Coordinates of C-alpha atoms in Angstrom, one line a residue:
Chain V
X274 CA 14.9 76.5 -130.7
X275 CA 14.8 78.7 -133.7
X276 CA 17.0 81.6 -133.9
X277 CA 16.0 84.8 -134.6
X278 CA 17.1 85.8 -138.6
X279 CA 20.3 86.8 -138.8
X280 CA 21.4 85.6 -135.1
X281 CA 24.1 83.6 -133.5
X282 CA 21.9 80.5 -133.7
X283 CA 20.5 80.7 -137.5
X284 CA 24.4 81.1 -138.4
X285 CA 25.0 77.9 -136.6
X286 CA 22.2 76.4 -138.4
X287 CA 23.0 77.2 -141.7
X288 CA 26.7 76.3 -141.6
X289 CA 25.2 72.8 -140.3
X290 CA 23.3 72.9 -143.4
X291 CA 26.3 73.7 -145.6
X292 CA 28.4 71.3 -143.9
X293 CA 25.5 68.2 -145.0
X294 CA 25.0 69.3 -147.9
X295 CA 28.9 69.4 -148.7
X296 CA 29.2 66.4 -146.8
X297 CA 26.5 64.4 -148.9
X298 CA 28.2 65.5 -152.2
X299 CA 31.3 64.3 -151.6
X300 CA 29.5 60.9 -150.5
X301 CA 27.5 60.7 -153.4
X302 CA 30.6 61.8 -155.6
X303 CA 33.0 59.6 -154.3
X304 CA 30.7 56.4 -153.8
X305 CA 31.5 56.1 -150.1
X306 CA 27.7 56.5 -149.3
X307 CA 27.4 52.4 -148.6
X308 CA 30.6 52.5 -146.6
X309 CA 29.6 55.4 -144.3
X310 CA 26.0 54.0 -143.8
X311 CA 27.5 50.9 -142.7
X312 CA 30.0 52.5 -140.4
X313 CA 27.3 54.5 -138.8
X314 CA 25.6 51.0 -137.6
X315 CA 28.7 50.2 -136.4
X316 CA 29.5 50.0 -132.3
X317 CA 32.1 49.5 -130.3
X318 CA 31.9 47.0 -127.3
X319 CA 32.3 48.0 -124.3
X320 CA 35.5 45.5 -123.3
X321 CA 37.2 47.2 -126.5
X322 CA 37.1 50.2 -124.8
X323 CA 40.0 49.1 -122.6
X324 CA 42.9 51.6 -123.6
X325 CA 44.7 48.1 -124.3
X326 CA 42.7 48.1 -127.3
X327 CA 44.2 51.3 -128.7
X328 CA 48.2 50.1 -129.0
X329 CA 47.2 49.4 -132.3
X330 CA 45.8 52.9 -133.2
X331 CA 49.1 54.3 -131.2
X332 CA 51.7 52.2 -133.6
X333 CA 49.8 53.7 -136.5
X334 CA 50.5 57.2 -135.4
X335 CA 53.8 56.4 -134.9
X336 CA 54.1 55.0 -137.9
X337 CA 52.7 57.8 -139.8
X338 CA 55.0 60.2 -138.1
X339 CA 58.1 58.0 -139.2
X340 CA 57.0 58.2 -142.4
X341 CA 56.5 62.2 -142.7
X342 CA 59.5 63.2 -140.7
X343 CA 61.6 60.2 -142.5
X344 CA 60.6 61.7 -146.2
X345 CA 62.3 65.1 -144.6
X346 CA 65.4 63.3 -143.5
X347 CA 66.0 61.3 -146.3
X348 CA 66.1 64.3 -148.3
X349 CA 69.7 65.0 -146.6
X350 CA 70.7 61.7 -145.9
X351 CA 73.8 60.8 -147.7
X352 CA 73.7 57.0 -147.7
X353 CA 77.7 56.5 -148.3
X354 CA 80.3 54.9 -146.0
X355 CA 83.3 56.7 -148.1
X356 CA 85.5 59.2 -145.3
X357 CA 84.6 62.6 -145.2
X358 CA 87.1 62.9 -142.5
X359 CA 89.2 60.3 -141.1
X360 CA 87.1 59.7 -138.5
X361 CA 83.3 60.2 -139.7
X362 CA 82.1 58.5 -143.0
X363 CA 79.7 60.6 -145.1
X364 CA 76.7 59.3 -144.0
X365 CA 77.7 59.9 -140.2
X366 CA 78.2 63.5 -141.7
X367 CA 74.6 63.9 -143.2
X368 CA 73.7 62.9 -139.9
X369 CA 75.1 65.4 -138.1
X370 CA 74.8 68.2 -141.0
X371 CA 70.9 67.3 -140.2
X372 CA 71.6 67.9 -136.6
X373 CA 73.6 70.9 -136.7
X374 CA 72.7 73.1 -140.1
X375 CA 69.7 72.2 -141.3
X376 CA 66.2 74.0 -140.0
X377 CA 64.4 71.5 -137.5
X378 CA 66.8 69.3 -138.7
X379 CA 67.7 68.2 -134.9
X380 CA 63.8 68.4 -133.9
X381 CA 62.6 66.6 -137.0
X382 CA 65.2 64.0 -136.4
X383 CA 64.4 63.6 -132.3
X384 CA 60.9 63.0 -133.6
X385 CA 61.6 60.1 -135.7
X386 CA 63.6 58.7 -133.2
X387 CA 61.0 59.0 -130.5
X388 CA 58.3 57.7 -132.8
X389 CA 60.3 54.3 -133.5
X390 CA 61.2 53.5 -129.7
X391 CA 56.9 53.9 -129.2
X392 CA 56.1 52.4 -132.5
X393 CA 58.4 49.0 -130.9
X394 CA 57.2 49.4 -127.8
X395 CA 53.4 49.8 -129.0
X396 CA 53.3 46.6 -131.4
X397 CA 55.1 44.8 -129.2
X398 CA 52.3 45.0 -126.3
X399 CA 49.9 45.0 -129.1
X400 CA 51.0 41.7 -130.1
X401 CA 51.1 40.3 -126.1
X402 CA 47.5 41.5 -125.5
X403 CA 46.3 40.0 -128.5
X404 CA 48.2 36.7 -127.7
X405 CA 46.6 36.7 -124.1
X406 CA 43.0 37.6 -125.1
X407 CA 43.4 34.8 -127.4
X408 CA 42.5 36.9 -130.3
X409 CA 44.1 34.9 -132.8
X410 CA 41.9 32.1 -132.9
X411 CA 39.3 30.8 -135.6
X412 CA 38.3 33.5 -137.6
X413 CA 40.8 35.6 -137.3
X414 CA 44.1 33.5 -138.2
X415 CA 45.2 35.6 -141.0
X416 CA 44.6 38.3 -138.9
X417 CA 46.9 37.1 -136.3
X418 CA 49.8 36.1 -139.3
X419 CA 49.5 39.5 -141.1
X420 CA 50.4 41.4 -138.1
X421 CA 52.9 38.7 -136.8
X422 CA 54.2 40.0 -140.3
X423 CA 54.2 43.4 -139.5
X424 CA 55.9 43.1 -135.9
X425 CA 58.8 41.5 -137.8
X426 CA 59.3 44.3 -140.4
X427 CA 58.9 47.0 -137.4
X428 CA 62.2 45.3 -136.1
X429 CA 63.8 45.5 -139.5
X430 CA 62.8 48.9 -140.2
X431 CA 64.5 49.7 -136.7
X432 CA 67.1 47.7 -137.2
X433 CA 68.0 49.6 -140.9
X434 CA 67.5 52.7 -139.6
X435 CA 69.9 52.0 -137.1
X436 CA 72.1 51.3 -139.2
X437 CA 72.0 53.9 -141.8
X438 CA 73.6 55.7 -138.5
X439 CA 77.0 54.6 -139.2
X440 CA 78.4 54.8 -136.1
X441 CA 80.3 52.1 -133.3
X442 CA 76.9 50.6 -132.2
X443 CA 75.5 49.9 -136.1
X444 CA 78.8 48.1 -136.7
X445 CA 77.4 45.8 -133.3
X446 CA 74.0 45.3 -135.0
X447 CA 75.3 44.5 -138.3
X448 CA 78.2 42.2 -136.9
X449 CA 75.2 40.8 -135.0
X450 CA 72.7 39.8 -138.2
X451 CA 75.9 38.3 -139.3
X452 CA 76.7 36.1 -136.6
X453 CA 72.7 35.1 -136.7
X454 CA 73.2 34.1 -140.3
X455 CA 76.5 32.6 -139.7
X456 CA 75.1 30.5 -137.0
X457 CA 72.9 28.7 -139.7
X458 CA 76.0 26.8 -141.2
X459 CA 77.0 25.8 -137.7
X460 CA 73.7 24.1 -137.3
X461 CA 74.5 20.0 -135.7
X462 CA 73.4 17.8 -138.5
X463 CA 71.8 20.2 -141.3
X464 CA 74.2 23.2 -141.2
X465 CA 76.6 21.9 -143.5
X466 CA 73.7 21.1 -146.1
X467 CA 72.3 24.9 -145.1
X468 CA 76.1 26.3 -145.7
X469 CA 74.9 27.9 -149.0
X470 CA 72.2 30.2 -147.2
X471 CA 74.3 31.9 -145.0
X472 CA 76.5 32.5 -147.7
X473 CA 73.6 33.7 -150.1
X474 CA 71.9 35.8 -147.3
X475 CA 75.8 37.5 -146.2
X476 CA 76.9 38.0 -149.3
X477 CA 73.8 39.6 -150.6
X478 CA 73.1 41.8 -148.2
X479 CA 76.5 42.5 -146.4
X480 CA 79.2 42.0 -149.0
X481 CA 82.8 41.9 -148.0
X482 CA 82.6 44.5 -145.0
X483 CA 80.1 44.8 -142.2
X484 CA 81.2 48.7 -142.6
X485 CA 81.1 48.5 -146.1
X486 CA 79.7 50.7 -148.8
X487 CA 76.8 48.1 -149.6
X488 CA 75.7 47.7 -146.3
X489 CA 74.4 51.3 -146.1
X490 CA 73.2 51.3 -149.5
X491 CA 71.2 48.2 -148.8
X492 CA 70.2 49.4 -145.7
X493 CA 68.5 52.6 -147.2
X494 CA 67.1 51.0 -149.8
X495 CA 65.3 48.4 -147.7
X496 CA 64.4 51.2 -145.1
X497 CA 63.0 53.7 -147.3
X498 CA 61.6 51.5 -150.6
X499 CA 60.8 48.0 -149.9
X500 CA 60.3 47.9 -146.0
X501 CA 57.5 51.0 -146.5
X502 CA 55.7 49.1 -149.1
X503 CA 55.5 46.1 -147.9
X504 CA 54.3 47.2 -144.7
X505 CA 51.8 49.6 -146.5
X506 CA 50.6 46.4 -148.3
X507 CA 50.2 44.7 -145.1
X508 CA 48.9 47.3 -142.7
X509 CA 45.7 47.4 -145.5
X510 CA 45.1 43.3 -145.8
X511 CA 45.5 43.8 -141.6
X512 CA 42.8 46.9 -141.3
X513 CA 40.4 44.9 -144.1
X514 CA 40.7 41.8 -141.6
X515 CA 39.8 43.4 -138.8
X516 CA 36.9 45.2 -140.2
X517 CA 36.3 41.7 -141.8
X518 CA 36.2 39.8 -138.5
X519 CA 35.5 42.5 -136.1
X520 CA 37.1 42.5 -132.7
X521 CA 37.3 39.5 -130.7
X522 CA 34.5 39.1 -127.9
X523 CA 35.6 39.4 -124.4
X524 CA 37.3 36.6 -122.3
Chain Q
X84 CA 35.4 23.8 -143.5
X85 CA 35.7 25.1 -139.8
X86 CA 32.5 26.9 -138.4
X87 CA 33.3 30.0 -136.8
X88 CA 32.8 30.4 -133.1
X89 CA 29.8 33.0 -131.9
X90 CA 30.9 35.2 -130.3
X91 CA 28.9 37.8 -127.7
X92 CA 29.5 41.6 -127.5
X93 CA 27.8 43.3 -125.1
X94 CA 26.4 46.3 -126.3
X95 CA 28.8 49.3 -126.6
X96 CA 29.0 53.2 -128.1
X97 CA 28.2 54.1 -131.4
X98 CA 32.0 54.2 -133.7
X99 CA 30.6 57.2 -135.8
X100 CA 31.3 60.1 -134.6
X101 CA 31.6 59.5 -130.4
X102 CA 34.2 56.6 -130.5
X103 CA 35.8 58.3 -133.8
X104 CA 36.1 61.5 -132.1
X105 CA 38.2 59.7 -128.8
X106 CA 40.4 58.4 -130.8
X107 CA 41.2 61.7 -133.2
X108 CA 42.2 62.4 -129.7
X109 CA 44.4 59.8 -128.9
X110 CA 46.1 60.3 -132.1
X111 CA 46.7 64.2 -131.0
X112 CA 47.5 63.4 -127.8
X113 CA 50.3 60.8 -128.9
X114 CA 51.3 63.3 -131.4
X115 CA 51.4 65.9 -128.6
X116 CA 53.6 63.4 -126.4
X117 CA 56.0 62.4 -129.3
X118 CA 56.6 66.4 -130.6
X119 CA 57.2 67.5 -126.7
X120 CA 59.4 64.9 -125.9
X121 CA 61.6 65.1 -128.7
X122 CA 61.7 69.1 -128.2
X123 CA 62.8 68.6 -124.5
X124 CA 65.4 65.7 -125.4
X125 CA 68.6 66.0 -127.7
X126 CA 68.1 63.5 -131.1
X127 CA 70.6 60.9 -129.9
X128 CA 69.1 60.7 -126.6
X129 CA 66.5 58.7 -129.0
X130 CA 68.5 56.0 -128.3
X131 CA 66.1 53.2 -127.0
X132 CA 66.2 50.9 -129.9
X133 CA 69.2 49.7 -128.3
X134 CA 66.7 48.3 -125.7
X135 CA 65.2 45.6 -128.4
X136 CA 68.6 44.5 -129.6
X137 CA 70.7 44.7 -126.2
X138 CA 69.2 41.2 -125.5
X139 CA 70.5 39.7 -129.1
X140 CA 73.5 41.3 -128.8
X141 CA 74.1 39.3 -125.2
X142 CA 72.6 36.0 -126.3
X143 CA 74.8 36.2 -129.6
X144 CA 77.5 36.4 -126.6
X145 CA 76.7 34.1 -124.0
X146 CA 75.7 30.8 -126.2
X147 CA 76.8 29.7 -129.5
X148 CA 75.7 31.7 -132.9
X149 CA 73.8 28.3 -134.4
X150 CA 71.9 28.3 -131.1
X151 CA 70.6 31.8 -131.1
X152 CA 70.2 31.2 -134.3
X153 CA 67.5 28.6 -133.6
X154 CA 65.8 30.1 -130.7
X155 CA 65.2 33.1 -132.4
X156 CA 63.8 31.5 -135.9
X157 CA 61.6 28.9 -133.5
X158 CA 60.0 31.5 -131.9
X159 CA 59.7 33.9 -135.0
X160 CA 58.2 30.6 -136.6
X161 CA 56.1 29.5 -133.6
X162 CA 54.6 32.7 -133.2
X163 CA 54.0 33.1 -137.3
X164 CA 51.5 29.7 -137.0
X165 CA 50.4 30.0 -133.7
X166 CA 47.0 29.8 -134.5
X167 CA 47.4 26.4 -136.1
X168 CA 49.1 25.5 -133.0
X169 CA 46.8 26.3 -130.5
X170 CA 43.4 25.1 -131.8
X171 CA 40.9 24.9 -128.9
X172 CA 38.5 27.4 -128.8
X173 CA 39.3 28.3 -125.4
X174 CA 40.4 32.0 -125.0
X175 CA 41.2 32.8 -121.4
X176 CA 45.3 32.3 -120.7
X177 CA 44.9 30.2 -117.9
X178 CA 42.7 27.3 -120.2
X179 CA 46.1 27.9 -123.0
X180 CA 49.0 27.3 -120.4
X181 CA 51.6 25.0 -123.0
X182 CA 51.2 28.1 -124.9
X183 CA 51.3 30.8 -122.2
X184 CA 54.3 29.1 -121.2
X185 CA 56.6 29.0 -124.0
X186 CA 55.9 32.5 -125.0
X187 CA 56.5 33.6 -120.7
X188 CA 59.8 31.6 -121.2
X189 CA 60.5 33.7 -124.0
X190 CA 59.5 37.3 -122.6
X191 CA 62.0 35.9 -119.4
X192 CA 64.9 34.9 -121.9
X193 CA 64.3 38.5 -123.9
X194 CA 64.1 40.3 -120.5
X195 CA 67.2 38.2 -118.7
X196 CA 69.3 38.7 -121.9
X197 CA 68.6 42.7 -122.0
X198 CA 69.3 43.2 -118.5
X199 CA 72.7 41.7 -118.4
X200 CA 73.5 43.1 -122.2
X201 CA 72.5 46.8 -121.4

């Protein structure tokens, strides 16, 4: 129906005009007309509509929100294991200077916590309902790998972040990745000819203390450079996959 | 080269915008979720990821380091090549049971370990 000039629905109609027109520019413009045409075309079927389908979606969001509240921690974390008082290392302090002093700190901090325990939670059942659907069959191998990929770095980008903590049950995770590595040497038959790894991999990334200096510094650097990018790298071969290969057909 | 399997969808709802705009709403509403919970709870009551390692922690206890060692790097590596493992074309769980097995075994181990760990 046509509004009168002037009236509630000719407003409406020209701020839908405005909002193609603008719309069309910036698709001309930014040569995303192809893409969006194709998208358009695009449906959904109906067994993907399963909320099981979205724990993929949901891991994203948490990871998004661990990277935008982690840029605001990092920029008081205090990666150092030297005492600030006899009992709290530096980096415990940060922590708890975070907590206590700074604005949000305590909220933004909660947030990033809460977002890793659903990001783990998320891929994990991600990765079961895609192993019982049998999604990672011919074509989508690669698929399947990339995000076998990115399930493993989740668990070291929770396992570094709980250890940039610096507190009793870091110590227990650390001790335990040492133990793991240690366990290679101890292997029957090969672990002597192994005995170099172990070394390699506990020297490198745990030095001469598990409560060392160079464990936290490692630790943030892997947590806040390398693990990010990486998994930045991988989450875009995994999206072009899937758009590749589309979603598996139902059971 | 391997051919790839046809597969039927049944017909389903346009992506742009209606199934676009479901999930801007999932994403909101698991923002929502995350911003409440975290306003209600104190930051160290974020302590769950002591949940995915309680069960390593016990294991790394209970049998000998080498041991863990190589139950946790078979299953890391079994799950990595999976696909070239199980080849069939066969999707449904019950048609893949060698498979469905050894990952149940490990999802009982995991669960076993973290219950007596935690």
């Amino acid at each position: 129906m046509e509004g009168k000039v002037g009236g509630p629905a000719s407003i409406l109609t020209r701020i839908g005009g405005i909002f193609t027109k603008t719309r069309d520019w910036v698709l001309s413009r930014s040569g995303l007309v192809e893409f969006v045409e194709e998208t358009e075309k695009k449906k959904v079927p109906k067994h993907a509509l399963n909320p099981m389908f979205c724990l993929g979606g949901v891991t994203l969001v948490a990871l998004i929100l661990l990277g935008l509240t982690g840029l605001f921690l990092d920029s008081y974390y205090e990666p150092s294991a030297a005492e600030f008082t006899p009992n709290q290392s530096r980096a415990a302090h940060s922590i708890e200077t975070i907590v206590d002093t700074v604005p949000f700190g305590a909220y933004v901090k909660g947030v990033h916590g809460w977002s890793a325990n659903i990001m783990g939670i998320t891929i994990l059942l991600h990765t079961l309902r895609v192993f019982i659907t049998g999604s990672y069959k011919n074509p989508r191998e690669f698929t399947w790998m990339s995000g076998v990929l990115l399930l493993i770095f989740t668990f070291t980008f929770i396992t570094t972040g709980y250890v940039l903590v610096d507190d009793a049950r870091s110590e227990a995770i650390v001790e335990t990745f040492s133990n793991l590595i240690n366990g290679i040497q101890n292997l029957p038959l090969i672990g002597g000819a192994l005995d170099w790894l172990s070394a390699w991999v506990n020297d490198t990334f745990i030095g001469s203390s598990i409560t060392g200096e160079g464990v936290l510094v490692r630790a943030h650097w892997i947590h806040t450079t390398t693990l990010p990018l990486i998994t930045v790298a991988l989450l875009v071969a995994h999206f072009y996959l899937i758009r590749k290969h589309g979603i598996s057909g139902p059971l | 080269m391997t051919e790839e399997p046809e597969e039927k969808h049944e017909e389903g709802r346009q992506f742009l915008p209606n199934h676009l705009v479901d999930e801007v709403g999932v994403v909101f509403l698991i923002t929502g979720i995350v911003l409440v919970v975290a306003s209600l709870l104190k930051p160290e009551q974020a302590g769950l990821p002591h949940i995915f390692f309680a069960g390593a922690l016990e294991m790394m206890s209970a049998v000998a380091p080498w041991f863990a060692t190589v139950v946790l790097s078979f299953l890391i590596i079994f799950l990595f090549v999976l696909p070239f493992v199980d080849r069939s074309e066969e999707r449904h769980p019950m048609k893949r049971k060698v498979v469905v097995l050894i990952i149940l075994a490990a999802i009982i181990m995991w669960i076993a370990f973290t219950i007596l760990g935690f």
